[in-house]
Amino acid sequence: MTLARDLVAIYMRRDAPGRPDLAVAVAGALCVGGPLLLGVLTGRASTGAGVALGAWLVFYCVPKGDLRTRTKTLLAFSLWNLAAALLGTLMAGNLWATASTLVVLVLATRVARVGIIPAFLFVLTGMHPEPGSWQHLLLIVMGTVWGIGLKLAFRLGRDTAGAMPGATPESMPGSAKAAGTNAAREADSVKDRVRSLLGRGPEQRFTWRLALCFTAVYVAAELSGLPHAAWFITGMATTLRPTWGQSTPRIVKRLTGTVIGSALAAVVLLVAHGRPLGVLVPVVALFAAAAWTLRPLNYGFWPVFSAPVMLLLLDFSTTVGWQDAAERSLDNTVGAVIAALATLLLWPGREENQLPDRLGNLMRTHARYLERAATVAESRGPVELLHTRPAAEAAEADLAAARDRLAQQYRPDRRLLAALDDVLAATARLRTHVYTHHPLRAGHPGPDDAPLRPVPLRNCARELRTTASLIDGDEANDPALTREELPAYAATVLAAHERTVRELHERALFDTTDTVVRHTVRALARTS
């Protein structure tokens, strides 16, 4: 019962706050309902389904910003889709060439940040080629135009914030100068993302894991000759995430929603059996509206309504029965299992191996910060701490991000996480005690301000450097600590020095108060 409650809690957990958007609902209904209705009325139901599928794919793109930015984003996304569909049509039937191209395409879409839809469309158009493939491609183009028109007509994703205070004409999003600056920034960003493919961070591991799984599942599905093989890929690609902690909620939501949605589709098809196809049009439109409206709020509701839509769009003019719905659920389950195994086995995160470097960097940056604070306290000169404070904060943020990734791993070490929490809390308090005191906070010290004492600050800095060397295993007199001992040891050291700095801070405040009292007593004595 506990497991069942946990699964229900995961499934019902919202992904984002907010309320359903009526504009999204209406646009989503017209997205598929319009082409389907036109196709049924003209006696070309399969043609209408092909156009609706193209518009459906466009709705996966969620552009933000002003009209120009949204139009540019939609066009770029659509060009990726159409190029992938064209490439898949040209390479249909050539398994190994398609597989090699698929690896490159997945990597390219990750660099361009356009999602997995182009890769899925490439596979969909290339699997089991049939006569009339070029006609299907033309239908996708028509649907793309329809989808873009709906997105822009309903102003979905528009920027409602307005101009920022103090904005100049040159800085507005539509200006030529801003466009040039954004283009240069985007070019540099793309170059950085291409170079980052060779890195070993969580996102890089996820990119290569996705490319390998996408291609391997495609090849296995093609060699096996199983029907509806694209659904294996759908189940894998929609549940695979960078970490185990991110993948498991997605798997629960996807599988639960798919089972419910497939059962719902089977019921609808059973009721509509023997009736004109036009009866299904309002049902599909209603499902599409619910799917796109609820997707941002809770991904678990998305497959409940999108599964019937996809079942009907892919086979609208043929007979789809409960067997197809059951196969879709089973294929998605297999794909989700593949995603879970890939997360655990293919280049799993090894954040523990990098903890010594991160802890050592944290100690060294805070040692430099204390040394600089001591220098300022001695000279009572400028309050600028150069780059020492941002460097210390960046080291803390880096460790905090690593701690969050550790928490997302399969069966995380709770004691390790608690020790890292202690480290992060101690460093934050340490900087607070230093920075909130004269002459380190904003403003210049007054004649009665008592600064922090520099000698104890330097002693603390020296001890932090010694600790960093010990963490790195560079101390000759002390054996290197084991990896499991490092966070707890670092937390103990930092807590001790945080108490020292806090006492210095409190003593400085006492000295300042005492000086003010003595000056007040003297002034009263002179006036009397």
Short mmCIF file of C-alpha atoms in Angstrom, two decimals:
data_model
loop_
_atom_site.label_atom_id
_atom_site.label_comp_id
_atom_site.label_asym_id
_atom_site.label_seq_id
_atom_site.Cartn_x
_atom_site.Cartn_y
_atom_site.Cartn_z
CA MET A 1 0.00 0.00 0.00
CA THR A 2 2.87 2.34 0.77
CA LEU A 3 4.34 1.78 -2.70
CA ALA A 4 0.97 2.40 -4.30
CA ARG A 5 0.53 5.65 -2.35
CA ASP A 6 4.02 6.75 -3.37
CA LEU A 7 3.31 6.04 -7.03
CA VAL A 8 0.01 7.92 -6.87
CA ALA A 9 1.75 10.84 -5.16
CA ILE A 10 4.41 10.94 -7.88
CA TYR A 11 1.82 10.76 -10.63
CA MET A 12 -0.36 13.51 -9.17
CA ARG A 13 2.55 15.82 -8.34
CA ARG A 14 2.31 19.01 -10.37
CA ASP A 15 5.20 20.03 -12.59
CA ALA A 16 4.35 23.73 -12.53
CA PRO A 17 1.87 26.05 -10.82
CA GLY A 18 -0.84 27.80 -12.72
CA ARG A 19 -4.23 27.25 -14.30
CA PRO A 20 -5.29 25.84 -17.69
CA ASP A 21 -5.01 28.33 -20.54
CA LEU A 22 -8.19 28.64 -22.62
CA ALA A 23 -6.26 29.91 -25.65
CA VAL A 24 -4.06 26.81 -25.60
CA ALA A 25 -7.16 24.59 -25.37
CA VAL A 26 -8.88 26.21 -28.35
CA ALA A 27 -5.72 26.23 -30.46
CA GLY A 28 -5.01 22.60 -29.57
CA ALA A 29 -8.52 21.55 -30.60
CA LEU A 30 -8.27 23.40 -33.93
CA CYS A 31 -4.79 21.98 -34.47
CA VAL A 32 -6.15 18.50 -35.23
CA GLY A 33 -9.89 19.10 -35.41
CA GLY A 34 -9.73 21.49 -38.37
CA PRO A 35 -7.77 19.26 -40.78
CA LEU A 36 -9.65 16.14 -39.70
CA LEU A 37 -13.03 17.74 -40.25
CA LEU A 38 -12.01 19.04 -43.66
CA GLY A 39 -10.66 15.62 -44.62
CA VAL A 40 -13.85 13.83 -43.56
CA LEU A 41 -16.06 16.32 -45.40
CA THR A 42 -14.05 15.92 -48.62
CA GLY A 43 -13.83 12.15 -48.34
CA ARG A 44 -10.07 12.21 -47.66
CA ALA A 45 -9.83 11.33 -44.01
CA SER A 46 -6.24 10.02 -44.26
CA THR A 47 -5.15 13.28 -45.91
CA GLY A 48 -6.70 15.30 -43.10
CA ALA A 49 -4.97 13.07 -40.55
CA GLY A 50 -1.60 13.68 -42.24
CA VAL A 51 -2.08 17.46 -42.10
CA ALA A 52 -3.23 17.25 -38.48
CA LEU A 53 -0.11 15.25 -37.59
CA GLY A 54 2.13 17.97 -39.03
CA ALA A 55 0.31 20.65 -37.02
CA TRP A 56 0.43 18.47 -33.91
CA LEU A 57 4.22 18.25 -34.13
CA VAL A 58 4.53 22.05 -34.38
CA PHE A 59 2.74 22.41 -31.06
CA TYR A 60 5.65 20.71 -29.30
CA CYS A 61 7.55 23.96 -29.81
CA VAL A 62 6.82 26.48 -27.05
CA PRO A 63 8.22 29.84 -28.25
CA LYS A 64 8.58 32.81 -25.92
CA GLY A 65 9.02 36.53 -26.49
CA ASP A 66 7.68 39.06 -28.93
CA LEU A 67 6.13 38.26 -32.32
CA ARG A 68 9.42 38.36 -34.20
CA THR A 69 11.15 36.07 -31.73
CA ARG A 70 8.28 33.60 -31.64
CA THR A 71 8.05 33.50 -35.43
CA LYS A 72 11.78 32.90 -35.73
CA THR A 73 11.66 30.10 -33.15
CA LEU A 74 8.70 28.38 -34.83
CA LEU A 75 10.27 28.59 -38.28
CA ALA A 76 13.58 27.19 -37.03
CA PHE A 77 11.84 24.33 -35.25
CA SER A 78 9.70 23.58 -38.32
CA LEU A 79 12.70 23.62 -40.65
CA TRP A 80 14.41 21.07 -38.42
CA ASN A 81 11.31 18.87 -38.57
CA LEU A 82 10.90 19.15 -42.32
CA ALA A 83 14.59 18.55 -42.99
CA ALA A 84 14.52 15.47 -40.77
CA ALA A 85 11.37 14.17 -42.49
CA LEU A 86 12.91 14.75 -45.94
CA LEU A 87 16.13 13.02 -44.90
CA GLY A 88 14.19 10.08 -43.48
CA THR A 89 12.20 9.73 -46.71
CA LEU A 90 15.37 9.79 -48.84
CA MET A 91 17.15 7.21 -46.66
CA ALA A 92 14.15 4.91 -46.14
CA GLY A 93 15.09 1.25 -46.49
CA ASN A 94 18.82 1.76 -45.85
CA LEU A 95 19.11 0.61 -42.25
CA TRP A 96 22.75 1.26 -41.42
CA ALA A 97 22.97 4.57 -43.24
CA THR A 98 19.84 5.67 -41.38
CA ALA A 99 21.30 4.52 -38.06
CA SER A 100 24.55 6.42 -38.63
CA THR A 101 22.66 9.55 -39.61
CA LEU A 102 20.40 9.19 -36.58
CA VAL A 103 23.35 9.45 -34.19
CA VAL A 104 24.48 12.69 -35.82
CA LEU A 105 20.93 14.04 -35.89
CA VAL A 106 20.31 13.42 -32.19
CA LEU A 107 23.59 15.16 -31.31
CA ALA A 108 22.74 18.06 -33.62
CA THR A 109 19.28 18.55 -32.13
CA ARG A 110 20.79 18.59 -28.65
CA VAL A 111 23.24 21.30 -29.73
CA ALA A 112 20.47 23.30 -31.40
CA ARG A 113 18.14 22.69 -28.43
CA VAL A 114 15.12 21.84 -30.57
CA GLY A 115 14.11 18.68 -28.72
CA ILE A 116 13.74 15.12 -29.98
CA ILE A 117 10.85 15.68 -32.42
CA PRO A 118 13.11 16.00 -35.52
CA ALA A 119 14.83 12.71 -34.66
CA PHE A 120 11.49 11.02 -34.05
CA LEU A 121 10.12 12.34 -37.34
CA PHE A 122 13.26 11.13 -39.14
CA VAL A 123 12.67 7.64 -37.78
CA LEU A 124 8.93 7.72 -38.41
CA THR A 125 9.29 8.64 -42.09
CA GLY A 126 12.09 6.14 -42.62
CA MET A 127 10.54 3.07 -40.99
CA HIS A 128 8.64 0.65 -43.22
CA PRO A 129 8.51 2.92 -46.30
CA GLU A 130 5.27 2.80 -48.27
CA PRO A 131 4.18 4.21 -51.63
CA GLY A 132 3.16 7.82 -51.37
CA SER A 133 5.88 8.84 -48.91
CA TRP A 134 6.40 12.11 -50.76
CA GLN A 135 2.70 12.82 -50.45
CA HIS A 136 2.92 12.29 -46.69
CA LEU A 137 5.83 14.73 -46.59
CA LEU A 138 3.72 17.33 -48.40
CA LEU A 139 0.94 16.81 -45.86
CA ILE A 140 3.38 17.43 -43.03
CA VAL A 141 4.42 20.69 -44.71
CA MET A 142 0.78 21.77 -44.95
CA GLY A 143 0.21 20.84 -41.32
CA THR A 144 3.31 22.78 -40.29
CA VAL A 145 1.95 25.92 -41.91
CA TRP A 146 -1.39 25.37 -40.16
CA GLY A 147 0.26 24.83 -36.79
CA ILE A 148 2.47 27.93 -37.07
CA GLY A 149 -0.54 30.00 -38.05
CA LEU A 150 -2.48 28.84 -35.00
CA LYS A 151 0.45 29.47 -32.66
CA LEU A 152 0.83 33.03 -33.91
CA ALA A 153 -2.88 33.77 -34.26
CA PHE A 154 -3.57 32.81 -30.65
CA ARG A 155 -0.38 34.60 -29.51
CA LEU A 156 0.76 31.56 -27.56
CA GLY A 157 3.95 32.25 -25.62
CA ARG A 158 3.76 36.01 -26.16
CA ASP A 159 5.82 38.29 -23.95
CA THR A 160 3.40 40.13 -21.66
CA ALA A 161 6.03 41.73 -19.45
CA GLY A 162 6.45 44.76 -21.69
CA ALA A 163 9.55 46.89 -21.94
CA MET A 164 11.97 46.92 -19.07
CA PRO A 165 12.42 50.18 -17.17
CA GLY A 166 15.22 52.22 -18.68
CA ALA A 167 15.18 50.31 -21.97
CA THR A 168 16.49 52.22 -24.96
CA PRO A 169 15.36 51.78 -28.58
CA GLU A 170 18.62 50.02 -29.37
CA SER A 171 18.08 47.50 -26.56
CA MET A 172 14.54 46.57 -27.53
CA PRO A 173 14.14 43.02 -28.90
CA GLY A 174 13.14 44.15 -32.38
CA SER A 175 16.00 46.59 -32.97
CA ALA A 176 18.76 45.90 -35.47
CA LYS A 177 21.45 46.42 -32.87
CA ALA A 178 19.81 43.99 -30.45
CA ALA A 179 19.34 41.48 -33.28
CA GLY A 180 23.02 41.66 -34.17
CA THR A 181 24.08 41.29 -30.56
CA ASN A 182 21.73 38.35 -30.03
CA ALA A 183 22.93 36.68 -33.23
CA ALA A 184 26.57 36.96 -32.15
CA ARG A 185 25.71 35.69 -28.67
CA GLU A 186 23.78 32.76 -30.14
CA ALA A 187 26.68 31.88 -32.45
CA ASP A 188 29.09 31.83 -29.51
CA SER A 189 26.60 29.76 -27.53
CA VAL A 190 26.31 27.17 -30.31
CA LYS A 191 30.11 26.92 -30.53
CA ASP A 192 30.32 26.37 -26.79
CA ARG A 193 27.63 23.69 -26.96
CA VAL A 194 29.44 21.87 -29.76
CA ARG A 195 32.67 21.89 -27.77
CA SER A 196 30.80 20.78 -24.66
CA LEU A 197 29.88 17.48 -26.35
CA LEU A 198 33.38 16.33 -25.50
CA GLY A 199 32.93 17.11 -21.81
CA ARG A 200 32.06 14.69 -19.02
CA GLY A 201 29.30 16.56 -17.23
CA PRO A 202 25.76 15.27 -16.60
CA GLU A 203 24.33 16.94 -19.70
CA GLN A 204 27.10 15.58 -21.94
CA ARG A 205 26.60 12.05 -20.60
CA PHE A 206 22.87 12.39 -21.16
CA THR A 207 23.37 13.58 -24.76
CA TRP A 208 25.52 10.59 -25.71
CA ARG A 209 23.27 8.22 -23.78
CA LEU A 210 20.24 9.52 -25.70
CA ALA A 211 21.99 9.22 -29.06
CA LEU A 212 23.12 5.67 -28.37
CA CYS A 213 19.75 4.50 -27.03
CA PHE A 214 17.79 6.20 -29.81
CA THR A 215 19.90 4.49 -32.46
CA ALA A 216 20.11 1.10 -30.74
CA VAL A 217 16.36 0.87 -30.17
CA TYR A 218 15.72 1.91 -33.77
CA VAL A 219 18.08 -0.75 -35.17
CA ALA A 220 16.64 -3.45 -32.88
CA ALA A 221 13.08 -2.51 -33.84
CA GLU A 222 13.88 -2.59 -37.56
CA LEU A 223 15.70 -5.92 -37.40
CA SER A 224 12.91 -7.51 -35.37
CA GLY A 225 10.20 -6.34 -37.78
CA LEU A 226 7.76 -5.73 -34.94
CA PRO A 227 4.67 -3.64 -35.71
CA HIS A 228 4.41 -0.15 -34.23
CA ALA A 229 8.17 -0.22 -33.53
CA ALA A 230 8.23 3.58 -33.31
CA TRP A 231 6.39 3.31 -29.99
CA PHE A 232 9.42 1.62 -28.43
CA ILE A 233 11.42 4.71 -29.32
CA THR A 234 8.66 6.97 -28.02
CA GLY A 235 8.62 5.23 -24.65
CA MET A 236 12.39 5.41 -24.35
CA ALA A 237 12.94 8.97 -25.58
CA THR A 238 10.13 10.52 -23.53
CA THR A 239 11.29 8.99 -20.23
CA LEU A 240 15.08 9.11 -20.51
CA ARG A 241 16.46 11.98 -18.42
CA PRO A 242 19.96 13.01 -17.24
CA THR A 243 19.65 11.44 -13.77
CA TRP A 244 17.85 8.59 -12.09
CA GLY A 245 15.91 10.99 -9.88
CA GLN A 246 14.63 12.82 -12.96
CA SER A 247 13.87 9.65 -14.93
CA THR A 248 11.81 7.79 -12.32
CA PRO A 249 9.00 10.38 -11.95
CA ARG A 250 8.88 10.67 -15.74
CA ILE A 251 8.59 6.91 -16.11
CA VAL A 252 5.77 6.72 -13.55
CA LYS A 253 3.86 9.57 -15.18
CA ARG A 254 4.42 8.33 -18.74
CA LEU A 255 3.51 4.69 -18.15
CA THR A 256 0.49 5.41 -15.95
CA GLY A 257 -0.84 7.99 -18.36
CA THR A 258 -0.21 5.78 -21.39
CA VAL A 259 -2.08 2.83 -19.87
CA ILE A 260 -5.04 5.06 -18.99
CA GLY A 261 -4.94 6.83 -22.35
CA SER A 262 -4.70 3.60 -24.34
CA ALA A 263 -7.64 2.14 -22.41
CA LEU A 264 -9.57 5.33 -23.05
CA ALA A 265 -8.77 5.08 -26.77
CA ALA A 266 -9.95 1.45 -26.83
CA VAL A 267 -13.27 2.46 -25.25
CA VAL A 268 -13.75 5.32 -27.73
CA LEU A 269 -12.97 3.07 -30.67
CA LEU A 270 -15.33 0.40 -29.38
CA VAL A 271 -18.17 2.91 -29.05
CA ALA A 272 -17.44 4.45 -32.46
CA HIS A 273 -17.16 1.10 -34.23
CA GLY A 274 -19.39 0.99 -37.31
CA ARG A 275 -20.19 4.68 -37.16
CA PRO A 276 -19.00 7.37 -39.64
CA LEU A 277 -15.48 8.72 -39.12
CA GLY A 278 -16.91 12.17 -38.55
CA VAL A 279 -18.08 11.01 -35.12
CA LEU A 280 -14.45 10.77 -33.99
CA VAL A 281 -13.47 14.31 -35.04
CA PRO A 282 -14.91 16.20 -32.02
CA VAL A 283 -13.63 13.48 -29.69
CA VAL A 284 -10.08 13.77 -31.05
CA ALA A 285 -10.28 17.59 -30.92
CA LEU A 286 -11.41 17.44 -27.29
CA PHE A 287 -8.57 15.08 -26.39
CA ALA A 288 -6.06 17.36 -28.13
CA ALA A 289 -7.34 20.40 -26.25
CA ALA A 290 -7.05 18.60 -22.91
CA ALA A 291 -3.58 17.23 -23.74
CA TRP A 292 -1.97 20.56 -24.62
CA THR A 293 -3.71 22.38 -21.78
CA LEU A 294 -2.65 19.94 -19.04
CA ARG A 295 0.85 19.12 -20.33
CA PRO A 296 2.59 22.11 -18.66
CA LEU A 297 0.79 21.51 -15.36
CA ASN A 298 1.28 17.77 -14.95
CA TYR A 299 3.04 15.61 -17.51
CA GLY A 300 1.17 12.56 -16.19
CA PHE A 301 -2.07 13.81 -17.76
CA TRP A 302 -0.41 14.39 -21.13
CA PRO A 303 -0.31 10.72 -22.32
CA VAL A 304 -3.86 10.17 -21.05
CA PHE A 305 -5.15 12.42 -23.81
CA SER A 306 -2.28 12.40 -26.32
CA ALA A 307 -2.20 8.59 -26.65
CA PRO A 308 -5.70 8.42 -28.20
CA VAL A 309 -4.85 11.33 -30.49
CA MET A 310 -1.68 9.70 -31.80
CA LEU A 311 -3.38 6.32 -32.21
CA LEU A 312 -6.08 7.89 -34.34
CA LEU A 313 -3.85 10.27 -36.32
CA LEU A 314 -1.48 7.53 -37.40
CA ASP A 315 -4.29 5.16 -38.45
CA PHE A 316 -7.33 7.39 -38.85
CA SER A 317 -8.70 5.82 -42.01
CA THR A 318 -8.08 2.21 -40.91
CA THR A 319 -9.47 0.04 -38.18
CA VAL A 320 -7.76 0.59 -34.84
CA GLY A 321 -8.78 -1.78 -32.07
CA TRP A 322 -8.01 -2.53 -28.47
CA GLN A 323 -5.06 -4.68 -29.59
CA ASP A 324 -3.34 -1.55 -30.92
CA ALA A 325 -3.97 0.23 -27.63
CA ALA A 326 -2.53 -2.71 -25.69
CA GLU A 327 0.52 -2.86 -27.97
CA ARG A 328 1.11 0.85 -27.47
CA SER A 329 1.08 0.43 -23.68
CA LEU A 330 3.41 -2.57 -23.85
CA ASP A 331 5.82 -0.89 -26.28
CA ASN A 332 5.97 2.26 -24.15
CA THR A 333 6.66 0.12 -21.10
CA VAL A 334 9.55 -1.62 -22.83
CA GLY A 335 10.93 1.74 -23.92
CA ALA A 336 10.69 3.09 -20.37
CA VAL A 337 12.52 0.02 -19.02
CA ILE A 338 15.29 0.65 -21.57
CA ALA A 339 15.50 4.27 -20.39
CA ALA A 340 15.78 3.19 -16.74
CA LEU A 341 18.52 0.66 -17.49
CA ALA A 342 20.40 3.17 -19.65
CA THR A 343 20.34 5.73 -16.84
CA LEU A 344 21.80 3.20 -14.41
CA LEU A 345 24.33 1.48 -16.69
CA LEU A 346 25.43 3.87 -19.45
CA TRP A 347 27.91 6.43 -18.12
CA PRO A 348 26.21 6.87 -14.75
CA GLY A 349 27.02 9.99 -12.78
CA ARG A 350 30.11 9.71 -10.58
CA GLU A 351 29.74 12.87 -8.57
CA GLU A 352 31.47 11.23 -5.59
CA ASN A 353 34.71 11.07 -7.59
CA GLN A 354 34.72 14.84 -8.08
CA LEU A 355 33.82 15.78 -4.51
CA PRO A 356 37.46 16.13 -3.36
CA ASP A 357 38.17 18.67 -6.11
CA ARG A 358 35.02 20.64 -5.32
CA LEU A 359 35.61 20.62 -1.57
CA GLY A 360 39.24 21.63 -2.03
CA ASN A 361 38.25 24.49 -4.32
CA LEU A 362 35.64 25.60 -1.77
CA MET A 363 38.28 25.70 0.98
CA ARG A 364 40.82 27.58 -1.12
CA THR A 365 38.38 30.24 -2.38
CA HIS A 366 37.15 30.91 1.14
CA ALA A 367 40.72 31.07 2.39
CA ARG A 368 41.47 33.77 -0.19
CA TYR A 369 38.29 35.55 0.85
CA LEU A 370 39.37 35.62 4.51
CA GLU A 371 42.87 36.75 3.57
CA ARG A 372 41.46 39.63 1.57
CA ALA A 373 39.12 40.50 4.44
CA ALA A 374 42.11 40.58 6.78
CA THR A 375 43.95 42.93 4.41
CA VAL A 376 40.96 45.26 4.27
CA ALA A 377 40.61 45.15 8.06
CA GLU A 378 44.28 46.08 8.49
CA SER A 379 44.33 49.00 6.08
CA ARG A 380 40.72 50.08 6.46
CA GLY A 381 41.05 51.08 2.86
CA PRO A 382 38.75 50.40 -0.09
CA VAL A 383 35.96 47.96 0.55
CA GLU A 384 36.45 46.19 -2.79
CA LEU A 385 37.17 42.50 -2.31
CA LEU A 386 38.29 42.07 -5.93
CA HIS A 387 37.10 38.70 -7.20
CA THR A 388 37.42 36.79 -3.96
CA ARG A 389 33.78 36.93 -2.87
CA PRO A 390 32.28 35.97 -6.27
CA ALA A 391 34.83 33.14 -6.52
CA ALA A 392 33.82 31.83 -3.10
CA GLU A 393 30.14 32.04 -3.99
CA ALA A 394 30.77 30.27 -7.32
CA ALA A 395 32.60 27.43 -5.55
CA GLU A 396 29.70 27.10 -3.15
CA ALA A 397 27.20 27.06 -6.03
CA ASP A 398 29.25 24.39 -7.81
CA LEU A 399 29.20 22.17 -4.73
CA ALA A 400 25.47 22.81 -4.25
CA ALA A 401 24.79 21.72 -7.84
CA ALA A 402 26.84 18.57 -7.29
CA ARG A 403 24.88 17.89 -4.11
CA ASP A 404 21.62 18.17 -6.05
CA ARG A 405 22.89 15.74 -8.68
CA LEU A 406 23.91 13.28 -5.97
CA ALA A 407 20.40 13.48 -4.55
CA GLN A 408 19.04 12.46 -7.98
CA GLN A 409 21.08 9.27 -8.15
CA TYR A 410 19.78 5.78 -7.50
CA ARG A 411 19.73 5.21 -3.71
CA PRO A 412 21.69 8.34 -2.70
CA ASP A 413 23.78 8.32 0.47
CA ARG A 414 21.72 10.36 2.94
CA ARG A 415 24.62 10.85 5.34
CA LEU A 416 26.74 12.23 2.54
CA LEU A 417 23.97 14.63 1.55
CA ALA A 418 23.56 15.77 5.17
CA ALA A 419 27.32 16.41 5.45
CA LEU A 420 27.29 18.45 2.26
CA ASP A 421 24.34 20.44 3.59
CA ASP A 422 26.42 21.22 6.69
CA VAL A 423 29.34 22.34 4.52
CA LEU A 424 27.16 24.67 2.45
CA ALA A 425 25.46 26.13 5.51
CA ALA A 426 28.80 26.77 7.23
CA THR A 427 30.34 28.56 4.23
CA ALA A 428 27.26 30.76 3.84
CA ARG A 429 27.38 31.77 7.52
CA LEU A 430 31.13 32.34 7.32
CA ARG A 431 30.82 34.87 4.52
CA THR A 432 27.84 36.53 6.19
CA HIS A 433 29.77 37.20 9.41
CA VAL A 434 32.58 38.79 7.41
CA TYR A 435 30.66 40.76 4.83
CA THR A 436 28.05 42.29 7.12
CA HIS A 437 30.75 43.92 9.22
CA HIS A 438 32.54 47.23 8.66
CA PRO A 439 34.55 47.98 6.62
CA LEU A 440 33.50 45.13 4.33
CA ARG A 441 29.88 46.00 3.83
CA ALA A 442 28.69 48.82 1.61
CA GLY A 443 29.86 52.24 2.73
CA HIS A 444 33.05 53.47 4.39
CA PRO A 445 33.91 52.88 8.02
CA GLY A 446 33.31 55.60 10.53
CA PRO A 447 35.78 56.71 13.22
CA ASP A 448 34.12 54.54 15.86
CA ASP A 449 33.81 51.33 13.82
CA ALA A 450 35.89 48.45 15.15
CA PRO A 451 37.03 46.24 12.26
CA LEU A 452 37.45 42.49 12.44
CA ARG A 453 40.83 41.47 13.79
CA PRO A 454 43.12 40.51 10.89
CA VAL A 455 45.37 38.02 12.70
CA PRO A 456 42.59 35.52 13.58
CA LEU A 457 41.22 35.90 10.06
CA ARG A 458 44.59 34.99 8.58
CA ASN A 459 44.87 32.03 10.96
CA CYS A 460 41.49 30.77 9.78
CA ALA A 461 42.54 31.23 6.15
CA ARG A 462 45.74 29.28 6.76
CA GLU A 463 43.80 26.44 8.37
CA LEU A 464 41.40 26.31 5.42
CA ARG A 465 44.34 26.03 3.01
CA THR A 466 45.79 23.24 5.11
CA THR A 467 42.45 21.47 4.99
CA ALA A 468 42.35 21.87 1.21
CA SER A 469 45.80 20.25 0.96
CA LEU A 470 44.67 17.44 3.21
CA ILE A 471 41.58 16.88 1.05
CA ASP A 472 43.82 16.77 -2.02
CA GLY A 473 46.06 14.25 -0.29
CA ASP A 474 49.09 16.58 -0.42
CA GLU A 475 49.88 16.68 3.31
CA ALA A 476 52.94 14.57 4.12
CA ASN A 477 52.33 14.41 7.86
CA ASP A 478 48.68 13.38 7.73
CA PRO A 479 47.21 10.47 5.80
CA ALA A 480 44.73 11.40 3.11
CA LEU A 481 41.12 11.06 4.16
CA THR A 482 38.86 8.53 2.50
CA ARG A 483 36.26 9.86 0.11
CA GLU A 484 33.47 9.02 2.54
CA GLU A 485 35.13 11.01 5.33
CA LEU A 486 35.82 14.18 3.35
CA PRO A 487 32.44 15.98 3.52
CA ALA A 488 31.97 15.39 7.24
CA TYR A 489 35.56 16.48 7.96
CA ALA A 490 35.17 19.60 5.83
CA ALA A 491 31.91 20.44 7.58
CA THR A 492 33.60 20.13 10.99
CA VAL A 493 36.50 22.38 9.99
CA LEU A 494 34.27 25.00 8.45
CA ALA A 495 31.91 24.98 11.43
CA ALA A 496 34.84 25.58 13.78
CA HIS A 497 36.17 28.50 11.78
CA GLU A 498 32.69 29.88 11.28
CA ARG A 499 32.35 30.02 15.08
CA THR A 500 35.72 31.78 15.29
CA VAL A 501 34.69 34.42 12.78
CA ARG A 502 31.31 34.81 14.46
CA GLU A 503 33.02 35.45 17.79
CA LEU A 504 35.28 38.02 16.11
CA HIS A 505 32.20 39.66 14.65
CA GLU A 506 30.42 39.74 18.01
CA ARG A 507 33.54 41.03 19.75
CA ALA A 508 33.89 43.77 17.13
CA LEU A 509 30.28 44.78 17.66
CA PHE A 510 30.89 44.85 21.42
CA ASP A 511 34.00 47.00 20.95
CA THR A 512 32.05 49.37 18.73
CA THR A 513 29.23 49.65 21.26
CA ASP A 514 31.69 50.14 24.09
CA THR A 515 33.43 52.94 22.16
CA VAL A 516 30.15 54.69 21.48
CA VAL A 517 29.19 54.47 25.17
CA ARG A 518 32.52 55.85 26.30
CA HIS A 519 32.30 58.75 23.83
CA THR A 520 28.77 59.49 25.02
CA VAL A 521 29.84 59.50 28.69
CA ARG A 522 32.72 61.85 27.91
CA ALA A 523 30.43 64.21 26.00
CA LEU A 524 27.96 64.28 28.90
CA ALA A 525 30.78 64.90 31.35
CA ARG A 526 32.02 67.87 29.34
CA THR A 527 28.56 69.42 29.06
CA SER A 528 27.96 69.06 32.78
#
